[in-house]
Amino acid sequence: MPGPHTYIGVSAGTWDIASAWDTNLIPGVGEDLIFDGNALYDIKAAPNAAKDYFGKVVITKAFAKEFGGAAFTVPFDAATATDELIIDAINIPTYLKLSGKFSRVTVLNAKNTATACLLSGTFASLNINKGTVTMLTGSIITDLNTAFQNAQLTDAKVTIPAGCTITNIYQRGGVILNSSAIAGVLAIDIGSFTQSLNNIASLNLRGGTFNWNAGIITLANLFAGTFDCRGATVARTLVRGTMWSNVTAYFNSRALNIEFLNPMEYNGGTITLDKGSLFDINLPWSSASPSSSISASPSASVSASISSSPSASTSTSASISSSPSASTSTSASISSSPSASVSSSISSSAS
């Protein structure tokens, strides 16, 4: 099989011309392509429609021309997948804009600008290490993975608009802004994730910050990190959840309901609620003595209910507190089924 083919170009926008490639051959299906410092012209033309899916395509950091433009997207085949696409777009002047079907895409680097890396199409595996990547509406992603090169919290910046189809996201760094539904798992180890629209089937928060600004979460497993509801003024629904001791959860609804369809299984951690909130926390563990804190913001009343499931030997210490100058009315009830042994303390402080 000929190749790999290194792009040179003979005039702006050429692709489907033999002399545009160092092999003096037009690349064929399944062959490998390289875009590097040998390129003399921008890529603003499409591959031949019969020859538009490839083996491995590499855009190196030495490539310093445009790959697409404001009004032009470089189209790879939308039906048959290109095996692998590797992108280092750090020296592309303004635009990298492409579409197609890909088995695996890795973004090694891109500038921190809105048009540095614009992607659309179908991605079985999309891996982003560094740079600003913007997905375009209609994209389909099976697995999105974010990582890092130098700064784990900020290297990767990914924006996903509404109208994309996403199965799983695995965040191991960076910042993700998402407005599309997640049909599978969102797993966050470190970084910041904001859900601005639509629903999430399953959330595993193991670190970092999850900003919940809209939608329904069917299952939330909160192991560590920050779960934050303070960024929006819309109603939200959590179907089922579990919370552990290394979590800080801000269930501040800003006057609109955050509805828990089932009691949250509470194994420790810090919870902050708006005063006036009514909440139900289930304590199902056996022979445990968690350290917990439940607080409310000033100038309202709090009603709390904490219960334990049957056959548990439970020692629980929980507090509901307000800041010193608040006018506070606090009531709490603690109940257990007949075979449970529960020792609990609820306290309120106000001046």
PDB file of N, CA, C and O in Angstrom, residues 237-277:
ATOM      1  N   THR A 237     -33.962  17.396  39.287  1.00  0.00           N
ATOM      2  CA  THR A 237     -34.461  16.183  39.927  1.00  0.00           C
ATOM      3  C   THR A 237     -33.349  15.148  40.029  1.00  0.00           C
ATOM      4  O   THR A 237     -32.687  14.847  39.035  1.00  0.00           O
ATOM      5  N   LEU A 238     -33.166  14.612  41.245  1.00  0.00           N
ATOM      6  CA  LEU A 238     -32.260  13.493  41.469  1.00  0.00           C
ATOM      7  C   LEU A 238     -33.107  12.281  41.837  1.00  0.00           C
ATOM      8  O   LEU A 238     -33.830  12.292  42.835  1.00  0.00           O
ATOM      9  N   VAL A 239     -33.022  11.239  41.014  1.00  0.00           N
ATOM     10  CA  VAL A 239     -33.851  10.059  41.248  1.00  0.00           C
ATOM     11  C   VAL A 239     -33.316   9.247  42.422  1.00  0.00           C
ATOM     12  O   VAL A 239     -34.052   8.853  43.323  1.00  0.00           O
ATOM     13  N   ARG A 240     -32.014   8.996  42.417  1.00  0.00           N
ATOM     14  CA  ARG A 240     -31.421   8.206  43.494  1.00  0.00           C
ATOM     15  C   ARG A 240     -29.975   8.638  43.691  1.00  0.00           C
ATOM     16  O   ARG A 240     -29.273   8.938  42.712  1.00  0.00           O
ATOM     17  N   GLY A 241     -29.509   8.664  44.940  1.00  0.00           N
ATOM     18  CA  GLY A 241     -28.142   9.098  45.183  1.00  0.00           C
ATOM     19  C   GLY A 241     -27.533   8.479  46.425  1.00  0.00           C
ATOM     20  O   GLY A 241     -28.231   8.077  47.354  1.00  0.00           O
ATOM     21  N   THR A 242     -26.215   8.422  46.421  1.00  0.00           N
ATOM     22  CA  THR A 242     -25.429   7.966  47.564  1.00  0.00           C
ATOM     23  C   THR A 242     -24.311   8.969  47.798  1.00  0.00           C
ATOM     24  O   THR A 242     -23.657   9.411  46.852  1.00  0.00           O
ATOM     25  N   MET A 243     -24.069   9.324  49.054  1.00  0.00           N
ATOM     26  CA  MET A 243     -23.057  10.323  49.379  1.00  0.00           C
ATOM     27  C   MET A 243     -22.127   9.781  50.457  1.00  0.00           C
ATOM     28  O   MET A 243     -22.568   9.149  51.418  1.00  0.00           O
ATOM     29  N   TRP A 244     -20.805  10.068  50.277  1.00  0.00           N
ATOM     30  CA  TRP A 244     -19.792   9.565  51.192  1.00  0.00           C
ATOM     31  C   TRP A 244     -19.038  10.734  51.833  1.00  0.00           C
ATOM     32  O   TRP A 244     -19.219  11.889  51.483  1.00  0.00           O
ATOM     33  N   SER A 245     -18.145  10.406  52.771  1.00  0.00           N
ATOM     34  CA  SER A 245     -17.596  11.395  53.694  1.00  0.00           C
ATOM     35  C   SER A 245     -16.676  12.424  53.049  1.00  0.00           C
ATOM     36  O   SER A 245     -16.457  13.494  53.621  1.00  0.00           O
ATOM     37  N   ASN A 246     -16.106  12.157  51.891  1.00  0.00           N
ATOM     38  CA  ASN A 246     -15.185  13.108  51.265  1.00  0.00           C
ATOM     39  C   ASN A 246     -15.872  14.041  50.280  1.00  0.00           C
ATOM     40  O   ASN A 246     -15.226  14.626  49.408  1.00  0.00           O
ATOM     41  N   VAL A 247     -17.184  14.202  50.424  1.00  0.00           N
ATOM     42  CA  VAL A 247     -17.971  15.037  49.509  1.00  0.00           C
ATOM     43  C   VAL A 247     -18.463  16.297  50.225  1.00  0.00           C
ATOM     44  O   VAL A 247     -18.875  16.243  51.383  1.00  0.00           O
ATOM     45  N   THR A 248     -18.407  17.412  49.517  1.00  0.00           N
ATOM     46  CA  THR A 248     -19.115  18.621  49.926  1.00  0.00           C
ATOM     47  C   THR A 248     -20.229  18.860  48.913  1.00  0.00           C
ATOM     48  O   THR A 248     -19.956  18.996  47.717  1.00  0.00           O
ATOM     49  N   ALA A 249     -21.465  18.872  49.379  1.00  0.00           N
ATOM     50  CA  ALA A 249     -22.620  19.019  48.487  1.00  0.00           C
ATOM     51  C   ALA A 249     -23.371  20.305  48.805  1.00  0.00           C
ATOM     52  O   ALA A 249     -23.773  20.530  49.948  1.00  0.00           O
ATOM     53  N   TYR A 250     -23.532  21.143  47.792  1.00  0.00           N
ATOM     54  CA  TYR A 250     -24.315  22.366  47.905  1.00  0.00           C
ATOM     55  C   TYR A 250     -25.648  22.134  47.207  1.00  0.00           C
ATOM     56  O   TYR A 250     -25.745  22.226  45.986  1.00  0.00           O
ATOM     57  N   PHE A 251     -26.674  21.806  48.001  1.00  0.00           N
ATOM     58  CA  PHE A 251     -28.001  21.599  47.442  1.00  0.00           C
ATOM     59  C   PHE A 251     -28.819  22.882  47.517  1.00  0.00           C
ATOM     60  O   PHE A 251     -30.030  22.846  47.707  1.00  0.00           O
ATOM     61  N   ASN A 252     -28.150  24.010  47.400  1.00  0.00           N
ATOM     62  CA  ASN A 252     -28.837  25.298  47.416  1.00  0.00           C
ATOM     63  C   ASN A 252     -29.617  25.475  46.120  1.00  0.00           C
ATOM     64  O   ASN A 252     -29.040  25.503  45.035  1.00  0.00           O
ATOM     65  N   SER A 253     -30.936  25.594  46.232  1.00  0.00           N
ATOM     66  CA  SER A 253     -31.775  25.600  45.034  1.00  0.00           C
ATOM     67  C   SER A 253     -32.077  26.999  44.517  1.00  0.00           C
ATOM     68  O   SER A 253     -32.680  27.145  43.469  1.00  0.00           O
ATOM     69  N   ARG A 254     -31.706  28.035  45.284  1.00  0.00           N
ATOM     70  CA  ARG A 254     -31.977  29.419  44.889  1.00  0.00           C
ATOM     71  C   ARG A 254     -33.463  29.617  44.584  1.00  0.00           C
ATOM     72  O   ARG A 254     -33.858  30.158  43.571  1.00  0.00           O
ATOM     73  N   ALA A 255     -34.296  29.130  45.501  1.00  0.00           N
ATOM     74  CA  ALA A 255     -35.753  29.344  45.506  1.00  0.00           C
ATOM     75  C   ALA A 255     -36.529  28.401  44.600  1.00  0.00           C
ATOM     76  O   ALA A 255     -37.739  28.432  44.585  1.00  0.00           O
ATOM     77  N   LEU A 256     -35.870  27.538  43.842  1.00  0.00           N
ATOM     78  CA  LEU A 256     -36.587  26.543  43.058  1.00  0.00           C
ATOM     79  C   LEU A 256     -36.194  25.153  43.544  1.00  0.00           C
ATOM     80  O   LEU A 256     -35.077  24.931  44.004  1.00  0.00           O
ATOM     81  N   ASN A 257     -37.112  24.204  43.409  1.00  0.00           N
ATOM     82  CA  ASN A 257     -36.916  22.903  44.032  1.00  0.00           C
ATOM     83  C   ASN A 257     -35.814  22.083  43.381  1.00  0.00           C
ATOM     84  O   ASN A 257     -35.692  22.019  42.163  1.00  0.00           O
ATOM     85  N   ILE A 258     -35.020  21.450  44.244  1.00  0.00           N
ATOM     86  CA  ILE A 258     -34.214  20.303  43.844  1.00  0.00           C
ATOM     87  C   ILE A 258     -34.913  19.105  44.452  1.00  0.00           C
ATOM     88  O   ILE A 258     -34.932  18.936  45.667  1.00  0.00           O
ATOM     89  N   GLU A 259     -35.515  18.288  43.609  1.00  0.00           N
ATOM     90  CA  GLU A 259     -36.376  17.214  44.080  1.00  0.00           C
ATOM     91  C   GLU A 259     -35.602  15.903  44.150  1.00  0.00           C
ATOM     92  O   GLU A 259     -34.950  15.496  43.195  1.00  0.00           O
ATOM     93  N   PHE A 260     -35.698  15.243  45.312  1.00  0.00           N
ATOM     94  CA  PHE A 260     -35.120  13.917  45.505  1.00  0.00           C
ATOM     95  C   PHE A 260     -36.275  12.913  45.451  1.00  0.00           C
ATOM     96  O   PHE A 260     -37.106  12.885  46.352  1.00  0.00           O
ATOM     97  N   LEU A 261     -36.327  12.106  44.406  1.00  0.00           N
ATOM     98  CA  LEU A 261     -37.439  11.176  44.274  1.00  0.00           C
ATOM     99  C   LEU A 261     -37.339  10.022  45.264  1.00  0.00           C
ATOM    100  O   LEU A 261     -38.335   9.386  45.585  1.00  0.00           O
ATOM    101  N   ASN A 262     -36.131   9.754  45.755  1.00  0.00           N
ATOM    102  CA  ASN A 262     -35.904   8.744  46.783  1.00  0.00           C
ATOM    103  C   ASN A 262     -34.965   9.333  47.833  1.00  0.00           C
ATOM    104  O   ASN A 262     -34.150  10.198  47.515  1.00  0.00           O
ATOM    105  N   PRO A 263     -35.051   8.879  49.098  1.00  0.00           N
ATOM    106  CA  PRO A 263     -34.110   9.370  50.104  1.00  0.00           C
ATOM    107  C   PRO A 263     -32.664   9.094  49.680  1.00  0.00           C
ATOM    108  O   PRO A 263     -32.362   8.031  49.149  1.00  0.00           O
ATOM    109  N   MET A 264     -31.796  10.059  49.915  1.00  0.00           N
ATOM    110  CA  MET A 264     -30.381   9.877  49.612  1.00  0.00           C
ATOM    111  C   MET A 264     -29.742   9.000  50.679  1.00  0.00           C
ATOM    112  O   MET A 264     -29.966   9.186  51.875  1.00  0.00           O
ATOM    113  N   GLU A 265     -28.925   8.055  50.254  1.00  0.00           N
ATOM    114  CA  GLU A 265     -28.150   7.243  51.188  1.00  0.00           C
ATOM    115  C   GLU A 265     -26.935   8.052  51.629  1.00  0.00           C
ATOM    116  O   GLU A 265     -26.055   8.351  50.827  1.00  0.00           O
ATOM    117  N   TYR A 266     -26.896   8.393  52.888  1.00  0.00           N
ATOM    118  CA  TYR A 266     -25.897   9.327  53.405  1.00  0.00           C
ATOM    119  C   TYR A 266     -24.887   8.593  54.282  1.00  0.00           C
ATOM    120  O   TYR A 266     -25.229   8.039  55.317  1.00  0.00           O
ATOM    121  N   ASN A 267     -23.631   8.583  53.858  1.00  0.00           N
ATOM    122  CA  ASN A 267     -22.556   7.921  54.588  1.00  0.00           C
ATOM    123  C   ASN A 267     -21.521   8.908  55.100  1.00  0.00           C
ATOM    124  O   ASN A 267     -20.390   8.532  55.389  1.00  0.00           O
ATOM    125  N   GLY A 268     -21.879  10.175  55.201  1.00  0.00           N
ATOM    126  CA  GLY A 268     -20.976  11.201  55.678  1.00  0.00           C
ATOM    127  C   GLY A 268     -20.809  12.303  54.647  1.00  0.00           C
ATOM    128  O   GLY A 268     -21.351  12.258  53.549  1.00  0.00           O
ATOM    129  N   GLY A 269     -20.033  13.316  55.012  1.00  0.00           N
ATOM    130  CA  GLY A 269     -19.814  14.446  54.130  1.00  0.00           C
ATOM    131  C   GLY A 269     -20.522  15.692  54.628  1.00  0.00           C
ATOM    132  O   GLY A 269     -21.196  15.684  55.656  1.00  0.00           O
ATOM    133  N   THR A 270     -20.372  16.772  53.885  1.00  0.00           N
ATOM    134  CA  THR A 270     -20.927  18.070  54.270  1.00  0.00           C
ATOM    135  C   THR A 270     -22.004  18.482  53.279  1.00  0.00           C
ATOM    136  O   THR A 270     -21.776  18.489  52.072  1.00  0.00           O
ATOM    137  N   ILE A 271     -23.172  18.827  53.804  1.00  0.00           N
ATOM    138  CA  ILE A 271     -24.310  19.249  52.984  1.00  0.00           C
ATOM    139  C   ILE A 271     -24.705  20.666  53.371  1.00  0.00           C
ATOM    140  O   ILE A 271     -24.835  20.977  54.558  1.00  0.00           O
ATOM    141  N   THR A 272     -24.889  21.531  52.386  1.00  0.00           N
ATOM    142  CA  THR A 272     -25.419  22.876  52.617  1.00  0.00           C
ATOM    143  C   THR A 272     -26.728  23.025  51.853  1.00  0.00           C
ATOM    144  O   THR A 272     -26.804  22.712  50.670  1.00  0.00           O
ATOM    145  N   LEU A 273     -27.761  23.504  52.559  1.00  0.00           N
ATOM    146  CA  LEU A 273     -29.093  23.676  51.975  1.00  0.00           C
ATOM    147  C   LEU A 273     -29.554  25.113  52.156  1.00  0.00           C
ATOM    148  O   LEU A 273     -29.101  25.815  53.059  1.00  0.00           O
ATOM    149  N   ASP A 274     -30.490  25.552  51.342  1.00  0.00           N
ATOM    150  CA  ASP A 274     -31.200  26.795  51.615  1.00  0.00           C
ATOM    151  C   ASP A 274     -32.063  26.598  52.850  1.00  0.00           C
ATOM    152  O   ASP A 274     -32.661  25.533  53.043  1.00  0.00           O
ATOM    153  N   LYS A 275     -32.141  27.611  53.698  1.00  0.00           N
ATOM    154  CA  LYS A 275     -33.066  27.521  54.816  1.00  0.00           C
ATOM    155  C   LYS A 275     -34.495  27.452  54.286  1.00  0.00           C
ATOM    156  O   LYS A 275     -34.842  28.030  53.281  1.00  0.00           O
ATOM    157  N   GLY A 276     -35.288  26.703  54.996  1.00  0.00           N
ATOM    158  CA  GLY A 276     -36.637  26.432  54.537  1.00  0.00           C
ATOM    159  C   GLY A 276     -36.730  25.133  53.772  1.00  0.00           C
ATOM    160  O   GLY A 276     -37.805  24.710  53.379  1.00  0.00           O
ATOM    161  N   SER A 277     -35.596  24.474  53.554  1.00  0.00           N
ATOM    162  CA  SER A 277     -35.591  23.220  52.814  1.00  0.00           C
ATOM    163  C   SER A 277     -36.145  22.085  53.670  1.00  0.00           C
ATOM    164  O   SER A 277     -35.908  22.022  54.873  1.00  0.00           O
TER     165      SER A 277
END
